[in-house]
Short mmCIF file of C-alpha atoms in Angstrom, two decimals:
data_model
loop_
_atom_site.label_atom_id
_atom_site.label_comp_id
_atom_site.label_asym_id
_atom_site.label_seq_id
_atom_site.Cartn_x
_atom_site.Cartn_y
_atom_site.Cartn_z
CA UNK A 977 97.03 82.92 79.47
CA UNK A 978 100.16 81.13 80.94
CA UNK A 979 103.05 82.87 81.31
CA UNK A 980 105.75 81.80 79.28
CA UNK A 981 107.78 78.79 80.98
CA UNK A 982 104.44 77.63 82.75
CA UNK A 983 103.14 74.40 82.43
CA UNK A 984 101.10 74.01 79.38
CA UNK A 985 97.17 74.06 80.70
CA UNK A 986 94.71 71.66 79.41
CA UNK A 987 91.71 72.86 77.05
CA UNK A 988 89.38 72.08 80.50
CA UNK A 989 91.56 74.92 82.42
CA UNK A 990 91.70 77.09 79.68
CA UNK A 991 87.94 77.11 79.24
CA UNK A 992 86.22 75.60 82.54
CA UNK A 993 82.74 76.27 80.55
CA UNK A 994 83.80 73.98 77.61
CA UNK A 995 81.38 71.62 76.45
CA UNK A 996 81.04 69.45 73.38
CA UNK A 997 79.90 71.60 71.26
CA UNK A 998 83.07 73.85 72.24
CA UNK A 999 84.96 71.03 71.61
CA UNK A 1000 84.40 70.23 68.10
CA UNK A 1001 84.66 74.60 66.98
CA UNK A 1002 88.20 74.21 68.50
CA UNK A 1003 88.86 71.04 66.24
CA UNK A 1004 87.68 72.93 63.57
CA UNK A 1005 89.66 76.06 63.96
CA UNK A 1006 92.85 74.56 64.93
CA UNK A 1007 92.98 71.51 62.34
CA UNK A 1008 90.91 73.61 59.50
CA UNK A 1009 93.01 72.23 56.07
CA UNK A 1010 93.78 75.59 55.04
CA UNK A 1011 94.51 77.06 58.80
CA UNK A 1012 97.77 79.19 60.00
CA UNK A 1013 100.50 77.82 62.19
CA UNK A 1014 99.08 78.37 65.10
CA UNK A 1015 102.21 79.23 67.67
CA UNK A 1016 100.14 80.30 70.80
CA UNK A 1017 97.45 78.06 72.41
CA UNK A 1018 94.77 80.71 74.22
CA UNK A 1019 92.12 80.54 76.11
CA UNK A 1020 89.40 83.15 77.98
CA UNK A 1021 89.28 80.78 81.54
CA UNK A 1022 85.94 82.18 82.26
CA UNK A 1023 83.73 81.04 84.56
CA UNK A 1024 79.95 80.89 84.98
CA UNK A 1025 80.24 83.57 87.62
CA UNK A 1026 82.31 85.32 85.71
CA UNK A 1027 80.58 85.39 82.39
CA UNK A 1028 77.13 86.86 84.83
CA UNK A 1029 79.87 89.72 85.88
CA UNK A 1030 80.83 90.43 82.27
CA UNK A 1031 76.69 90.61 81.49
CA UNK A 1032 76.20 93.37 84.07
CA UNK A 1033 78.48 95.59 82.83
CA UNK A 1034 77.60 94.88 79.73
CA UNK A 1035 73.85 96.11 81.06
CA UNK A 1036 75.62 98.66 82.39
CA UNK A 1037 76.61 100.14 79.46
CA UNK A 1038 73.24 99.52 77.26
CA UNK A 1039 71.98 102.17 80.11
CA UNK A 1040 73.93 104.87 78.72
CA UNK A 1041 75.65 108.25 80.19
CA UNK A 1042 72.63 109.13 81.87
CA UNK A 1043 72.35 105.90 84.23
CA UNK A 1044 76.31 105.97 84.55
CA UNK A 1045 77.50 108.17 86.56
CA UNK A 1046 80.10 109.12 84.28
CA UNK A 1047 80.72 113.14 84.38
CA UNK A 1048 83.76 114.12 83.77
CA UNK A 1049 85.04 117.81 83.89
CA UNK A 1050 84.85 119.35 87.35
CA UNK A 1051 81.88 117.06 88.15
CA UNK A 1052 83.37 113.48 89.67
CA UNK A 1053 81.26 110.44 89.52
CA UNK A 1054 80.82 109.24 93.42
CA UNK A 1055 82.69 106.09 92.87
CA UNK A 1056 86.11 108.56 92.27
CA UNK A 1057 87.38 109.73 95.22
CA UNK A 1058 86.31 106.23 97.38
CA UNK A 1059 88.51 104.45 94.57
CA UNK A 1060 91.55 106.79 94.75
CA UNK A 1061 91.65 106.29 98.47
CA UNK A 1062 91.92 102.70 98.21
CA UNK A 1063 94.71 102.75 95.62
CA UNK A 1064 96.50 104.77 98.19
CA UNK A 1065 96.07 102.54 100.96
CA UNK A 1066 96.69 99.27 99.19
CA UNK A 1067 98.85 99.76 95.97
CA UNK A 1068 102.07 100.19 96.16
CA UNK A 1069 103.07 102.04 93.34
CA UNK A 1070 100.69 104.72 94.45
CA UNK A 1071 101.58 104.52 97.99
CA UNK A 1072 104.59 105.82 97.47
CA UNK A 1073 103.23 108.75 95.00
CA UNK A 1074 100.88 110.54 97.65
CA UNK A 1075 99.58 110.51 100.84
CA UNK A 1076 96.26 108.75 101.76
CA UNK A 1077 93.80 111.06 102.46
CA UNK A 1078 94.65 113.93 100.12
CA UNK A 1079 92.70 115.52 97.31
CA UNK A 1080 92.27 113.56 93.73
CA UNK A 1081 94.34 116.55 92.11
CA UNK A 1082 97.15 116.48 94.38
CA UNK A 1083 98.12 112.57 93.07
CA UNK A 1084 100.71 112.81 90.64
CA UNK A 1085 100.22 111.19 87.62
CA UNK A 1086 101.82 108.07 86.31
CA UNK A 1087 102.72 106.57 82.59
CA UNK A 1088 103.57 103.41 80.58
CA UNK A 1089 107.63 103.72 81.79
CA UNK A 1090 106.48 103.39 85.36
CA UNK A 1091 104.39 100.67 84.62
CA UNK A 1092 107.00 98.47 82.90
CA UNK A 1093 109.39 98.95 85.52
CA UNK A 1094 107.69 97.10 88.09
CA UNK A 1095 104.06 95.75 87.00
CA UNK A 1096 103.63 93.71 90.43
CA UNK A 1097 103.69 97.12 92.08
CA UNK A 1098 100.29 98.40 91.15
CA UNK A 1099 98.61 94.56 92.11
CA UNK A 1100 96.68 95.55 95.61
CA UNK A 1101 97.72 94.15 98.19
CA UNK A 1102 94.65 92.37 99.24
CA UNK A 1103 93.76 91.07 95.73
CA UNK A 1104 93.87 87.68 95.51
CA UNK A 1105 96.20 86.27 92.95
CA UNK A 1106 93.82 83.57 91.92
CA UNK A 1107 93.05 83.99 88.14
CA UNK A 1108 95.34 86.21 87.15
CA UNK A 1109 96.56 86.66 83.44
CA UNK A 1110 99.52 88.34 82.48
CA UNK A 1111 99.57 90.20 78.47
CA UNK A 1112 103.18 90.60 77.32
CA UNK A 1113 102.67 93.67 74.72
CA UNK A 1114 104.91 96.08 73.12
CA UNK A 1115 102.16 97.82 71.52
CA UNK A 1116 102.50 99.91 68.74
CA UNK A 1117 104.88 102.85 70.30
CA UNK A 1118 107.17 100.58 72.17
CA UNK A 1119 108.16 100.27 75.67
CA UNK A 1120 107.18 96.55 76.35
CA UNK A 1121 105.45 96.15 78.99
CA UNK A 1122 103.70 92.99 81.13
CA UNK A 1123 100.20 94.04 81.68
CA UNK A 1124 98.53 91.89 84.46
CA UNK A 1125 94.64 91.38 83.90
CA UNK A 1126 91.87 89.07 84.88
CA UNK A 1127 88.88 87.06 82.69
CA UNK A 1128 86.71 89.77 83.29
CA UNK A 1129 88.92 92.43 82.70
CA UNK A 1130 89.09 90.69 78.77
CA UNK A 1131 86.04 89.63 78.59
CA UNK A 1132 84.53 93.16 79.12
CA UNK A 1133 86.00 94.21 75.94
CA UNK A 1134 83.48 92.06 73.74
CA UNK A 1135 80.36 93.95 76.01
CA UNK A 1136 81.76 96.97 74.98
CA UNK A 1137 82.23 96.21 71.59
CA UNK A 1138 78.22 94.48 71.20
CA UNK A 1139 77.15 97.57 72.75
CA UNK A 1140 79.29 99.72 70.40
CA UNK A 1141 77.86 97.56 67.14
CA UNK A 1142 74.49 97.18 68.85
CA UNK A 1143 74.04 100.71 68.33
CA UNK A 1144 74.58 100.95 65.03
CA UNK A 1145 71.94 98.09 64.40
CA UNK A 1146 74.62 95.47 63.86
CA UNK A 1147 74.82 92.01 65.78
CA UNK A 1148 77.71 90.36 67.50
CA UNK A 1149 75.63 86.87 67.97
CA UNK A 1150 76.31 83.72 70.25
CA UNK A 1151 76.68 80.14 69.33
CA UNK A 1152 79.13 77.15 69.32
CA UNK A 1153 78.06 77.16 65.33
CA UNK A 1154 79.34 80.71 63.84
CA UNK A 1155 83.11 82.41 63.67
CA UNK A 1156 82.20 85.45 65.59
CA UNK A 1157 85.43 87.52 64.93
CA UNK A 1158 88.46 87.38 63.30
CA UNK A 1159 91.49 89.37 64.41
CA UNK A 1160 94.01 89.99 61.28
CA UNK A 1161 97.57 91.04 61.47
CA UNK A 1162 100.82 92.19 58.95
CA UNK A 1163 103.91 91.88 60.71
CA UNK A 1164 106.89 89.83 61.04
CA UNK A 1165 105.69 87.86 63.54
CA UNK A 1166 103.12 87.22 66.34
CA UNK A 1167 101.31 85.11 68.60
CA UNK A 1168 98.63 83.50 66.45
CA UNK A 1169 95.63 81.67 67.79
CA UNK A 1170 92.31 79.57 67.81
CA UNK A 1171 89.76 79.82 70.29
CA UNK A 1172 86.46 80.05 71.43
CA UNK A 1173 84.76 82.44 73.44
CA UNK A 1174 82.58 81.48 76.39
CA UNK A 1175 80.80 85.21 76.67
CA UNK A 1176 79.36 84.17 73.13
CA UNK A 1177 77.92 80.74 73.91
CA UNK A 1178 81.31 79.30 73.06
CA UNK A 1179 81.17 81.06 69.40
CA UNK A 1180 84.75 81.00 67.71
CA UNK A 1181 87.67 83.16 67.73
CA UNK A 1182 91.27 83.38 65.77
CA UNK A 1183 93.81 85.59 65.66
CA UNK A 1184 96.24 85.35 62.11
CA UNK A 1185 98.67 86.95 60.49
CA UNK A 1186 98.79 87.76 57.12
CA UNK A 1187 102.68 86.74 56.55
CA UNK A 1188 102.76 84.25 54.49
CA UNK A 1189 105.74 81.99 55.98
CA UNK A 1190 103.11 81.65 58.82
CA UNK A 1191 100.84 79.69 56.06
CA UNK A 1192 101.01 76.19 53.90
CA UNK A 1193 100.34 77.84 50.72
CA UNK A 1194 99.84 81.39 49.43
CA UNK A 1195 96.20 81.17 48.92
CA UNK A 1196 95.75 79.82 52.40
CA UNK A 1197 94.58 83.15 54.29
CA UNK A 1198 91.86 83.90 51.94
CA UNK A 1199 90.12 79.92 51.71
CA UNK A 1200 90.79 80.35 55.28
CA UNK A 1201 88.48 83.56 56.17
CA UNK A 1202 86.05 82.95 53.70
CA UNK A 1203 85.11 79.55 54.85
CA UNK A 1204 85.21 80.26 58.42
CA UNK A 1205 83.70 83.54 57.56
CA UNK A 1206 84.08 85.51 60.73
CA UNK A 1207 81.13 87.93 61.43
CA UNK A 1208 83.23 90.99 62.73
CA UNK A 1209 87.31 91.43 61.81
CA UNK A 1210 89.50 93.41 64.06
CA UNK A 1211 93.10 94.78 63.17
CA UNK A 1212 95.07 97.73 62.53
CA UNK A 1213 94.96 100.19 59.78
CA UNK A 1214 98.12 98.48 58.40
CA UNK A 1215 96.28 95.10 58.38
CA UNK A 1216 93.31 96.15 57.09
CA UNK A 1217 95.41 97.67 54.22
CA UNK A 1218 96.98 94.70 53.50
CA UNK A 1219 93.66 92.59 53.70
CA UNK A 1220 92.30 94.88 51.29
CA UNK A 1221 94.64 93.81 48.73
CA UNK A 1222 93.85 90.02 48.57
CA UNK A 1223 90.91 88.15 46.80
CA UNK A 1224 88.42 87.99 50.19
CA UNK A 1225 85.18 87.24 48.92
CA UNK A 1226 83.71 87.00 52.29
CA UNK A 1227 81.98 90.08 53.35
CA UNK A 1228 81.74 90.61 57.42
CA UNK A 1229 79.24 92.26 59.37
CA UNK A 1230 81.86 95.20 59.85
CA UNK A 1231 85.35 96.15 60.63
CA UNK A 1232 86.32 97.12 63.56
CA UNK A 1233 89.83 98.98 64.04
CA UNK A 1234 92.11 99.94 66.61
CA UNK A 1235 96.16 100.42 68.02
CA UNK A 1236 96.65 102.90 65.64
CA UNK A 1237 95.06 106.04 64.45
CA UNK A 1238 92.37 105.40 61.62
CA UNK A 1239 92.96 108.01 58.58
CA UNK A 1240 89.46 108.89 56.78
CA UNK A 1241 90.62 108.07 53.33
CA UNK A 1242 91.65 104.59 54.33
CA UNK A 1243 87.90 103.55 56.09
CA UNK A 1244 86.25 105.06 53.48
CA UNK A 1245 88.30 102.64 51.30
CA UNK A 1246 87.81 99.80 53.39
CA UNK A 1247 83.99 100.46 53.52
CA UNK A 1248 83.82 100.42 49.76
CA UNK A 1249 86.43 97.39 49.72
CA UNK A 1250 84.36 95.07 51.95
CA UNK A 1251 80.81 96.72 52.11
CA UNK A 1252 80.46 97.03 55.71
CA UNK A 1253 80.96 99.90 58.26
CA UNK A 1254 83.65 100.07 59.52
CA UNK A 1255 84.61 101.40 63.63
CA UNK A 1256 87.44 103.20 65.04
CA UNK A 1257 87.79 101.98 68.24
CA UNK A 1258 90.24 103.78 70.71
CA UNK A 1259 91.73 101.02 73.20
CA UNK A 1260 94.37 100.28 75.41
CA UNK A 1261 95.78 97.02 76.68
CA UNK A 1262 96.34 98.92 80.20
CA UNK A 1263 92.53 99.87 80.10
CA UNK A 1264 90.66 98.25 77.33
CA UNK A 1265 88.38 100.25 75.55
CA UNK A 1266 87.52 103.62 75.87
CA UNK A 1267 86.10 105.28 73.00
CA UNK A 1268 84.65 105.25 69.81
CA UNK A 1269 84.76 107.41 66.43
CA UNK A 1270 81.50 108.74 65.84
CA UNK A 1271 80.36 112.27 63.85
CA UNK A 1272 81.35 114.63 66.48
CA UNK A 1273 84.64 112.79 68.27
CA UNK A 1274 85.27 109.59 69.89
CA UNK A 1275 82.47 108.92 72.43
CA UNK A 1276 83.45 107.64 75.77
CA UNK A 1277 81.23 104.26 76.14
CA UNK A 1278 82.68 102.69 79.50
CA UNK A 1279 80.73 103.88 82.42
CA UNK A 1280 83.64 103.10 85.18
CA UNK A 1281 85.83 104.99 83.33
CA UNK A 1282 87.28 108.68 84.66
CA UNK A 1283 88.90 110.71 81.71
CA UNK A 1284 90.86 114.05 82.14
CA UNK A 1285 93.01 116.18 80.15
CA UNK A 1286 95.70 117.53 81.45
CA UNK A 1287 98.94 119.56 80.76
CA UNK A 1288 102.37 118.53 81.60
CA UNK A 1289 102.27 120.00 84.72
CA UNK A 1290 99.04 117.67 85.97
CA UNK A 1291 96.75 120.70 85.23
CA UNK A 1292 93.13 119.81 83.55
CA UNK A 1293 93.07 121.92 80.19
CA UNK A 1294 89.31 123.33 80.25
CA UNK A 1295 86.61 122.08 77.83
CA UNK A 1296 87.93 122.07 74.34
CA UNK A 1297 91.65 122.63 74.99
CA UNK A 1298 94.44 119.64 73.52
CA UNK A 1299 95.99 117.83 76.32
CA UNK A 1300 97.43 114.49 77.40
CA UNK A 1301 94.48 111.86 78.17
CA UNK A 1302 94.58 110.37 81.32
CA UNK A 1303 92.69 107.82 82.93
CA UNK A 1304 90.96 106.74 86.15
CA UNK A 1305 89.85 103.08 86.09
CA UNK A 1306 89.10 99.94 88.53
CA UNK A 1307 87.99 97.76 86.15
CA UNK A 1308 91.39 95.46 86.47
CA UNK A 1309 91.60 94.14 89.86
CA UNK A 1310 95.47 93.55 88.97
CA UNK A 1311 96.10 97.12 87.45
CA UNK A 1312 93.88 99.70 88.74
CA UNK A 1313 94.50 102.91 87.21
CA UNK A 1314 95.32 105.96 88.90
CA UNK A 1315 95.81 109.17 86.79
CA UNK A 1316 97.16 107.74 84.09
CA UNK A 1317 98.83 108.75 81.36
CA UNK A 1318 98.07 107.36 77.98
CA UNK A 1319 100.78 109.22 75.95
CA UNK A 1320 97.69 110.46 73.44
CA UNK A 1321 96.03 113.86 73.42
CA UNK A 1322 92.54 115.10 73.08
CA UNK A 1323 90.09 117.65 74.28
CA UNK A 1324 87.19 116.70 76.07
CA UNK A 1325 83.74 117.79 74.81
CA UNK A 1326 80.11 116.95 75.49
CA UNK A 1327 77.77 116.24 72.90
CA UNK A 1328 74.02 115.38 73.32
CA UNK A 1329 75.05 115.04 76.92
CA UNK A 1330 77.60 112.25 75.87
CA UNK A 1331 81.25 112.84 77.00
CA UNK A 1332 83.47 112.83 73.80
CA UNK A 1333 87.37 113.15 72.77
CA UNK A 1334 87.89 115.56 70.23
CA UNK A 1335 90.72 115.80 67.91
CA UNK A 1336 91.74 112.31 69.20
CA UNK A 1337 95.30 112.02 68.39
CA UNK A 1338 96.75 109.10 69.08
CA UNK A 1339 99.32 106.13 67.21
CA UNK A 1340 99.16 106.87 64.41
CA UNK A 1341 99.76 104.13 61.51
CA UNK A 1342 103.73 104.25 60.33
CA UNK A 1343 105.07 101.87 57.49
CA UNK A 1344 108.82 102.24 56.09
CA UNK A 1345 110.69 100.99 52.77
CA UNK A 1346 113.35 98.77 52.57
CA UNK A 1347 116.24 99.40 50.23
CA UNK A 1348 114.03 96.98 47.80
CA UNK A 1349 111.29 98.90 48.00
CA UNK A 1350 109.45 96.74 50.09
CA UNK A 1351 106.91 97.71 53.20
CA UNK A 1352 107.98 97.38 57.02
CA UNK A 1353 105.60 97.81 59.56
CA UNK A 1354 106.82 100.04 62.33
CA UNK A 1355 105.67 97.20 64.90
CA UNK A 1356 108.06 94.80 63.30
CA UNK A 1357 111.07 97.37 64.13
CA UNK A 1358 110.15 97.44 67.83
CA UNK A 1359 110.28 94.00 68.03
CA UNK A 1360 113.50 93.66 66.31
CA UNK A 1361 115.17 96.34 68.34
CA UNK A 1362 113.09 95.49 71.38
CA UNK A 1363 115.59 93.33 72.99
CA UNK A 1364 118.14 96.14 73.35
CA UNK A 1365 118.47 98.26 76.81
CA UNK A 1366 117.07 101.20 75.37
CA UNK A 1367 114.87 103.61 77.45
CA UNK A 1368 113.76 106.01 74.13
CA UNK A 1369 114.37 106.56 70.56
CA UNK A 1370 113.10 107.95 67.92
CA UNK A 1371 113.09 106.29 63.90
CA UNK A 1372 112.07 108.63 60.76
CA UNK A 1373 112.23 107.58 56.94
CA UNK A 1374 113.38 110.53 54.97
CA UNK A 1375 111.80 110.96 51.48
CA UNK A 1376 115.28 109.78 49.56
CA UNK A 1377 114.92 106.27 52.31
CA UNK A 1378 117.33 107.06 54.24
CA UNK A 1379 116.89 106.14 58.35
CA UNK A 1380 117.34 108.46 61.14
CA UNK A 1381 117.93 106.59 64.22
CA UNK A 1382 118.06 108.40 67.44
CA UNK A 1383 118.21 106.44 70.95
CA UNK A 1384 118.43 106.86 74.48
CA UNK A 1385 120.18 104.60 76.92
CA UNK A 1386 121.41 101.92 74.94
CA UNK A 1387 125.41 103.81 74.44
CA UNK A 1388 127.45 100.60 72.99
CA UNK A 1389 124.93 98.86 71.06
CA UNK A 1390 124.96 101.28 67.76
CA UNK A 1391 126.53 98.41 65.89
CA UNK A 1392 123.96 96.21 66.77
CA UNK A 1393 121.45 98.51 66.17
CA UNK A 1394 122.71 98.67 62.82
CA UNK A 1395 122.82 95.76 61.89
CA UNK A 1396 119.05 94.59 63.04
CA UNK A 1397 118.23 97.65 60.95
CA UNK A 1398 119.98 96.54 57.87
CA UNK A 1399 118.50 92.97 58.38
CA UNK A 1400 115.03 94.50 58.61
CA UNK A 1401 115.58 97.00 56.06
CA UNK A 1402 118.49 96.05 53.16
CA UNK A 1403 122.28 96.01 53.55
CA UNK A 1404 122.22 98.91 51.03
CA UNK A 1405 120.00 101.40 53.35
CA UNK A 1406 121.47 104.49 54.27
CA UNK A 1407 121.34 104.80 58.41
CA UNK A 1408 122.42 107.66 60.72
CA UNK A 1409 122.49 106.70 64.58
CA UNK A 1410 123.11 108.97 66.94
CA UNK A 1411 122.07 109.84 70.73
CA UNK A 1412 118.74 111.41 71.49
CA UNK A 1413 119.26 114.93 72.80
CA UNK A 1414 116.33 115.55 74.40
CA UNK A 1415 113.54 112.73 76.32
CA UNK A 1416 110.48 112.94 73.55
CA UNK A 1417 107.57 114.86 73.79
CA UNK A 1418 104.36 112.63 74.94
CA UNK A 1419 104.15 111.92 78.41
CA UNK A 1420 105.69 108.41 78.49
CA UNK A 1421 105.21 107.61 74.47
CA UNK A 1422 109.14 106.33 74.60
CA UNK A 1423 109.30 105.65 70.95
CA UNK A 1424 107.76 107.67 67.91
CA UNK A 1425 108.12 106.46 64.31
CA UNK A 1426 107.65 109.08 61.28
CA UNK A 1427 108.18 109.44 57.36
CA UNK A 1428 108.49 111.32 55.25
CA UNK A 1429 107.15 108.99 52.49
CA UNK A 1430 103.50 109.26 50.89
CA UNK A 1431 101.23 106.78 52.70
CA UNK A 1432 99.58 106.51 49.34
CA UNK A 1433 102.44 105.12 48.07
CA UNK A 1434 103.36 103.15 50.98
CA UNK A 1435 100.12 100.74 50.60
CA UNK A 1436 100.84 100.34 47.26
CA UNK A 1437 103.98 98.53 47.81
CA UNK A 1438 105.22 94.81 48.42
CA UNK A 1439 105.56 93.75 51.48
CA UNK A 1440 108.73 92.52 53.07
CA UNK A 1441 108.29 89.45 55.39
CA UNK A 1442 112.73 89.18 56.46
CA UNK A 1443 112.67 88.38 60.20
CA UNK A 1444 115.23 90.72 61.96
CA UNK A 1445 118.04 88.60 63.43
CA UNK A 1446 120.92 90.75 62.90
CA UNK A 1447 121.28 91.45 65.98
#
């Protein structure tokens, strides 16, 4: 993925295993009559080589916690303390956090903040800078953040996910000839794509958003997924809810959900809305995935993966006590993780010898009304205020709509704030900004939404499409 400003690659760079029929599914995607505006050309610049390194670990996985190595706990798997020792020696950031040599425990942790200070810092110094991606995200809590990653590093999210579906008897097939997944949005705006994927024998891929000033004509999105008919559809919460609300007659092989936290009422609905199953996936740009929901917590699937729980002191909470999750991962060559904190809390439990988060609570889902009584998506109020020099805040919807802004080095800008807000939100809303007293709770989380408004009701409403330029 170029960074923006780059020369604009050719499809042959983008994909150096495209072919013909590759070719003609990217025709198809991109000039499909009933397609999106497509604002961000894509591609997964994976190699033969590279696509063999994405099948091993995808072996790897099929072998299960047993053939791992994965332990967790007090017990370390044996690649742990080699890997620490090299992020000491060769990363920067971590360099200058501890001293080579010492004990796992004794490195102090690090979070999103330090990470979107200076990215280049955690690149090794001996990794070569051939191939290297860089994801600008803002996620759903904030803090934006350019995450640095490599073909592998994305491509070893679709292994992960066939294994995940694989086990529940579903199939994430190959082919130049079939849609294989679908990834649906609701917000403002967003980088929307076609593509294919070269893991999957070259098998198509699109990301869209739902908004319909991204679209010819209001019935676009639905003749578009059902005649491309993706096999798996990936999203949010909020975009599945909004999904469920239109005329889809296509019926995918399942659902599978992530970013935000999955409530039980809504995937039962979903289930029932689109017949299918539908999978709570807990993933991180930073990481990729990690876990999955499943009856007894979400089960950790990546075998190169080192979870702990700790306090805010860097302490591990024992078996089955809440804590921040933190992670322990080489999997990114550009962004090796060293004890890092993910801002979400869990315990840590075993289960048929299967390590598992319990209580998993992570981001969860926030929508707000306008003074019209229309929805916002809390995603589309980062991106609006996202331009602002502010380090944290804090924005909660009070059950008579009024907003309660509270914000952390931005002092000055509280008219601007205002008046992205009352773009975003009505010129009639209520809004009380003030300075945040106190840093939030979280362990790097540097922005929290909340409301005090029914989520019932909240699906139930319009949506509001009004791109924030106020400020």
């Amino acid at each position: 993925m170029p960074m923006p400003g780059d020369r604009r690659l050719t499809d042959e760079e983008r994909f150096p295993l495209l072919d013909e029929t590759g070719r003609r599914m990217l025709e198809r995607l991109r000039e499909h009559p009933h397609a999106p505006r497509w604002t961000f050309p894509c591609g997964d610049r994976l190699t033969r080589e590279f696509c063999d390194r994405i099948g091993s670990f995808e072996a790897d996985l099929r072998c299960g916690p047993a053939g791992s190595g994965w332990v967790g706990g007090d017990r370390r798997p044996a690649w742990l303390e080699p890997f620490a020792e090299k992020c000491l020696r060769h990363v920067p950031a971590y360099r200058r956090r501890a001293r080579s040599g010492c004990r796992f425990d004794e490195i102090p942790t690090c979070s999103r903040a330090d990470l979107g200070r200076e990215p280049w810092a955690f690149v090794p110094d001996d990794q070569p800078l051939d191939d290297l991606l860089a994801y600008y995200t803002s996620g759903t809590t904030g803090n934006a953040v350019s995450v640095l990653s490599h073909p592998v590093t994305a491509g070893a999210y679709l292994a992960a996910l066939r294994v995940m579906l694989g086990r529940a008897g579903i199939a994430l097939e190959s082919g130049p000839d079939r849609v294989a997944i679908a990834q649906v949005c609701a917000q403002t705006a967003t980088f929307t794509h076609a593509t294919i994927m070269s893991y999957l024998g070259g098998a198509g891929y699109v990301k869209v958003n739902l908004n319909p000033h991204e679209w010819r004509h209001p019935e676009d999105p639905v003749r578009f997924l059902d005649d491309t008919a993706p096999e798996i559809l990936t999203g949010d919460p909020v975009a599945f809810a909004a999904l469920a609300e239109l005329p889809l007659r296509h019926r995918p092989r399942a659902l599978v959900s992530s970013a935000m936290s999955l409530l039980p009422g809504l995937k039962a609905m979903l289930e029932t809305r689109f017949g299918c199953r539908v999978f709570d996936v807990y993933s991180l740009n930073e990481s990729r995935f990690v876990a999955f929901a499943g009856p007894h917590g979400h089960e950790i699937l990546p075998h190169d993966l080192y979870v702990e729980i700790l306090d805010e002191r860097d302490r591990v909470c024992p078996p089955g006590k809440r804590g921040e999750i933190v992670l322990t991962c080489g999997r990114n060559p550009f962004l090796p993780l060293l004890r890092y904190r993910t801002g979400d809390t869990a315990a840590l439990g075993w289960v048929e010898g299967k390590p598992v988060l319990l209580g998993l609570e992570g981001r969860a889902p926030v929508l707000f009304l306008t003074s019209g009584g229309e929805v916002v998506n809390s995603i589309d109020v980062t991106r609006a205020l996202g331009h602002l020099p502010i380090s944290q805040f804090s924005l909660r919807q009070e059950t008579d709509g009024s907003l309660v802004l509270r914000f952390r080095g931005a002092e000055g800008e509280e008219e601007a704030m205002r008046r992205i807000l009352e773009c975003l939100f009505g010129p009639g809303m209520n809004i009380d900004i003030g300075i945040l007293d106190a840093p939030l709770a979280g362990g790097g989380k540097a922005i929290t939404y909340s409301s005090a408004l029914s989520p019932e009701t909240l699906v139930k409403q319009p949506w509001s499409w009004r791109p924030a330029d106020g400020g």
